[in-house]
Amino acid sequence: MLIFSEALGCVDDVATVVSALSMPTIFYRPKEREEESDAAREKFFAPESDHLTLLYVYLQWKKNNYRADWCTKHFIHVKAMRKVKEVRTQILDICKTLKMRIETCGTNWDQVRKAICSAYFQNAGKMKTVGEYVNMRNGMPCHLHPSSALFGMGVQPEYI
């Protein structure tokens, strides 16, 4: 994913996604405030991808000067975000060592999606029936996870 992202001009963005994927989750959902935390999380949903949701959360946290109170307000684990930032820095340092061009694609997130697909093509699924998908490589049935930004979106994508 990172190697292909250089050709697409989005190494910086993909490094953020990769580092966020190294965490089990960045969101938390306290039992007594489930609806409030779900509403806060939905504000960050990128309808195209959970990976872009992670990127968007990181960019908003960065825009808010990496503040812990911002994370608390939005039901985001501040420790997880700090670890994401640390891993991201390590990844970018490795990229610099390898003399990769570290660029951001700005808001052209289709480039990021292409880089993600370059790594996860084996997980691609096609809709079989409403709410049910099949893996395009092996035909195994698969479903959207309830915590996915794509779940309950109203219109289900033909491909995931």
mmCIF file of C-alpha atoms in Angstrom:
data_model
loop_
_atom_site.group_PDB
_atom_site.id
_atom_site.type_symbol
_atom_site.label_atom_id
_atom_site.label_comp_id
_atom_site.label_asym_id
_atom_site.label_seq_id
_atom_site.Cartn_x
_atom_site.Cartn_y
_atom_site.Cartn_z
ATOM 1 C CA MET A 1 0.000 0.000 0.000
ATOM 2 C CA LEU A 2 2.745 2.445 0.963
ATOM 3 C CA ILE A 3 4.928 1.574 -2.005
ATOM 4 C CA PHE A 4 2.082 2.084 -4.473
ATOM 5 C CA SER A 5 1.037 5.312 -2.728
ATOM 6 C CA GLU A 6 4.264 7.000 -3.829
ATOM 7 C CA ALA A 7 3.239 6.745 -7.479
ATOM 8 C CA LEU A 8 -0.163 8.170 -6.547
ATOM 9 C CA GLY A 9 1.323 11.079 -4.588
ATOM 10 C CA CYS A 10 -0.269 10.215 -1.249
ATOM 11 C CA VAL A 11 2.426 8.628 0.946
ATOM 12 C CA ASP A 12 1.652 11.023 3.813
ATOM 13 C CA ASP A 13 -2.043 10.134 3.799
ATOM 14 C CA VAL A 14 -1.530 6.393 3.444
ATOM 15 C CA ALA A 15 1.038 6.429 6.272
ATOM 16 C CA THR A 16 -1.711 7.883 8.465
ATOM 17 C CA VAL A 17 -4.153 5.127 7.472
ATOM 18 C CA VAL A 18 -1.558 2.395 8.013
ATOM 19 C CA SER A 19 -0.630 3.745 11.440
ATOM 20 C CA ALA A 20 -4.313 3.988 12.463
ATOM 21 C CA LEU A 21 -4.827 0.382 11.362
ATOM 22 C CA SER A 22 -2.120 -0.645 13.830
ATOM 23 C CA MET A 23 -4.551 0.190 16.677
ATOM 24 C CA PRO A 24 -7.433 -2.110 17.641
ATOM 25 C CA THR A 25 -9.793 0.881 17.644
ATOM 26 C CA ILE A 26 -9.588 4.628 18.098
ATOM 27 C CA PHE A 27 -13.205 5.095 19.174
ATOM 28 C CA TYR A 28 -14.703 4.195 22.530
ATOM 29 C CA ARG A 29 -18.333 3.634 23.445
ATOM 30 C CA PRO A 30 -19.151 3.930 27.167
ATOM 31 C CA LYS A 31 -22.204 1.894 28.185
ATOM 32 C CA GLU A 32 -24.008 4.813 29.777
ATOM 33 C CA ARG A 33 -23.454 7.125 26.766
ATOM 34 C CA GLU A 34 -23.802 4.775 23.780
ATOM 35 C CA GLU A 35 -26.125 6.969 21.714
ATOM 36 C CA GLU A 36 -24.029 10.066 22.307
ATOM 37 C CA SER A 37 -20.800 8.283 21.365
ATOM 38 C CA ASP A 38 -22.420 6.764 18.242
ATOM 39 C CA ALA A 39 -23.585 10.227 17.155
ATOM 40 C CA ALA A 40 -20.098 11.661 17.718
ATOM 41 C CA ARG A 41 -18.509 8.838 15.703
ATOM 42 C CA GLU A 42 -20.976 9.258 12.842
ATOM 43 C CA LYS A 43 -19.771 12.843 12.350
ATOM 44 C CA PHE A 44 -16.458 11.421 11.150
ATOM 45 C CA PHE A 45 -17.801 8.730 8.842
ATOM 46 C CA ALA A 46 -16.488 8.853 5.291
ATOM 47 C CA PRO A 47 -19.220 7.089 3.311
ATOM 48 C CA GLU A 48 -16.682 5.586 0.881
ATOM 49 C CA SER A 49 -14.472 3.792 3.377
ATOM 50 C CA ASP A 50 -13.649 3.053 7.013
ATOM 51 C CA HIS A 51 -10.011 3.711 6.117
ATOM 52 C CA LEU A 52 -10.890 7.240 5.057
ATOM 53 C CA THR A 53 -12.799 7.646 8.315
ATOM 54 C CA LEU A 54 -9.550 6.933 10.177
ATOM 55 C CA LEU A 55 -7.700 9.433 8.001
ATOM 56 C CA TYR A 56 -10.377 12.070 8.565
ATOM 57 C CA VAL A 57 -10.289 11.597 12.363
ATOM 58 C CA TYR A 58 -6.502 11.996 12.390
ATOM 59 C CA LEU A 59 -6.624 15.119 10.219
ATOM 60 C CA GLN A 60 -9.263 16.675 12.475
ATOM 61 C CA TRP A 61 -7.203 15.832 15.567
ATOM 62 C CA LYS A 62 -4.157 17.413 13.910
ATOM 63 C CA LYS A 63 -6.245 20.478 12.986
ATOM 64 C CA ASN A 64 -7.158 20.758 16.677
ATOM 65 C CA ASN A 65 -3.482 20.708 17.711
ATOM 66 C CA TYR A 66 -3.516 17.080 18.885
ATOM 67 C CA ARG A 67 -5.524 18.060 21.974
ATOM 68 C CA ALA A 68 -6.612 15.399 24.477
ATOM 69 C CA ASP A 69 -9.811 17.278 25.364
ATOM 70 C CA TRP A 70 -10.844 17.204 21.707
ATOM 71 C CA CYS A 71 -10.488 13.401 21.725
ATOM 72 C CA THR A 72 -12.506 13.093 24.934
ATOM 73 C CA LYS A 73 -15.278 15.292 23.535
ATOM 74 C CA HIS A 74 -15.540 13.071 20.429
ATOM 75 C CA PHE A 75 -15.225 9.700 22.222
ATOM 76 C CA ILE A 76 -11.806 8.964 20.746
ATOM 77 C CA HIS A 77 -9.054 7.178 22.687
ATOM 78 C CA VAL A 78 -6.360 9.806 23.176
ATOM 79 C CA LYS A 79 -3.731 7.148 23.985
ATOM 80 C CA ALA A 80 -4.539 5.309 20.754
ATOM 81 C CA MET A 81 -4.265 8.556 18.775
ATOM 82 C CA ARG A 82 -0.897 9.347 20.345
ATOM 83 C CA LYS A 83 0.284 5.882 19.374
ATOM 84 C CA VAL A 84 -1.053 6.429 15.827
ATOM 85 C CA LYS A 85 0.977 9.643 15.660
ATOM 86 C CA GLU A 86 4.093 7.843 16.928
ATOM 87 C CA VAL A 87 3.751 4.943 14.475
ATOM 88 C CA ARG A 88 3.045 7.411 11.660
ATOM 89 C CA THR A 89 6.263 9.289 12.454
ATOM 90 C CA GLN A 90 8.207 6.015 12.392
ATOM 91 C CA ILE A 91 6.678 5.021 9.048
ATOM 92 C CA LEU A 92 7.468 8.410 7.515
ATOM 93 C CA ASP A 93 11.055 8.208 8.832
ATOM 94 C CA ILE A 94 11.453 4.844 7.082
ATOM 95 C CA CYS A 95 9.989 6.341 3.903
ATOM 96 C CA LYS A 96 12.502 9.208 4.088
ATOM 97 C CA THR A 97 15.330 6.713 4.568
ATOM 98 C CA LEU A 98 14.136 4.928 1.440
ATOM 99 C CA LYS A 99 14.067 8.299 -0.358
ATOM 100 C CA MET A 100 10.347 8.059 -1.076
ATOM 101 C CA ARG A 101 8.525 11.251 -2.059
ATOM 102 C CA ILE A 102 6.336 12.131 0.890
ATOM 103 C CA GLU A 103 3.351 14.024 -0.442
ATOM 104 C CA THR A 104 -0.272 14.450 0.443
ATOM 105 C CA CYS A 105 -3.063 14.285 -2.086
ATOM 106 C CA GLY A 106 -5.053 16.873 -0.142
ATOM 107 C CA THR A 107 -8.739 16.123 -0.495
ATOM 108 C CA ASN A 108 -8.337 13.882 -3.564
ATOM 109 C CA TRP A 109 -8.996 10.783 -1.488
ATOM 110 C CA ASP A 110 -9.602 8.634 -4.557
ATOM 111 C CA GLN A 111 -5.811 8.342 -4.684
ATOM 112 C CA VAL A 112 -5.786 6.992 -1.134
ATOM 113 C CA ARG A 113 -8.573 4.558 -2.023
ATOM 114 C CA LYS A 114 -6.538 3.305 -5.000
ATOM 115 C CA ALA A 115 -3.529 2.714 -2.737
ATOM 116 C CA ILE A 116 -5.692 0.830 -0.239
ATOM 117 C CA CYS A 117 -7.159 -1.327 -3.019
ATOM 118 C CA SER A 118 -3.656 -2.153 -4.216
ATOM 119 C CA ALA A 119 -3.052 -3.895 -0.898
ATOM 120 C CA TYR A 120 -6.493 -5.261 -0.065
ATOM 121 C CA PHE A 121 -7.693 -6.451 -3.485
ATOM 122 C CA GLN A 122 -7.878 -10.020 -2.136
ATOM 123 C CA ASN A 123 -10.575 -8.853 0.305
ATOM 124 C CA ALA A 124 -12.835 -7.255 -2.314
ATOM 125 C CA GLY A 125 -16.455 -8.316 -2.220
ATOM 126 C CA LYS A 126 -19.400 -8.001 -4.590
ATOM 127 C CA MET A 127 -23.021 -7.744 -3.504
ATOM 128 C CA LYS A 128 -24.894 -11.023 -3.882
ATOM 129 C CA THR A 129 -28.171 -10.030 -2.230
ATOM 130 C CA VAL A 130 -29.190 -7.102 -0.055
ATOM 131 C CA GLY A 131 -26.829 -7.092 2.909
ATOM 132 C CA GLU A 132 -24.787 -10.057 1.712
ATOM 133 C CA TYR A 133 -21.536 -9.974 -0.198
ATOM 134 C CA VAL A 134 -19.223 -12.627 -1.592
ATOM 135 C CA ASN A 135 -15.456 -12.444 -1.754
ATOM 136 C CA MET A 136 -14.474 -11.930 -5.388
ATOM 137 C CA ARG A 137 -11.488 -14.267 -5.185
ATOM 138 C CA ASN A 138 -12.901 -17.269 -3.374
ATOM 139 C CA GLY A 139 -16.699 -16.787 -3.318
ATOM 140 C CA MET A 140 -16.858 -16.922 0.480
ATOM 141 C CA PRO A 141 -19.865 -15.073 1.945
ATOM 142 C CA CYS A 142 -19.104 -11.896 3.873
ATOM 143 C CA HIS A 143 -21.042 -9.111 5.565
ATOM 144 C CA LEU A 144 -20.425 -5.531 6.611
ATOM 145 C CA HIS A 145 -19.485 -5.146 10.274
ATOM 146 C CA PRO A 146 -22.055 -3.153 12.285
ATOM 147 C CA SER A 147 -19.347 -0.650 13.322
ATOM 148 C CA SER A 148 -18.474 0.078 9.681
ATOM 149 C CA ALA A 149 -19.263 3.482 8.206
ATOM 150 C CA LEU A 150 -20.822 1.582 5.302
ATOM 151 C CA PHE A 151 -23.232 -0.350 7.543
ATOM 152 C CA GLY A 152 -26.733 1.101 7.673
ATOM 153 C CA MET A 153 -25.833 3.784 5.156
ATOM 154 C CA GLY A 154 -29.174 3.332 3.424
ATOM 155 C CA VAL A 155 -27.740 2.638 -0.008
ATOM 156 C CA GLN A 156 -25.419 -0.323 0.025
ATOM 157 C CA PRO A 157 -22.419 -0.242 -2.282
ATOM 158 C CA GLU A 158 -22.256 -2.886 -4.997
ATOM 159 C CA TYR A 159 -18.610 -3.564 -4.146
ATOM 160 C CA ILE A 160 -16.784 -3.484 -0.832
#
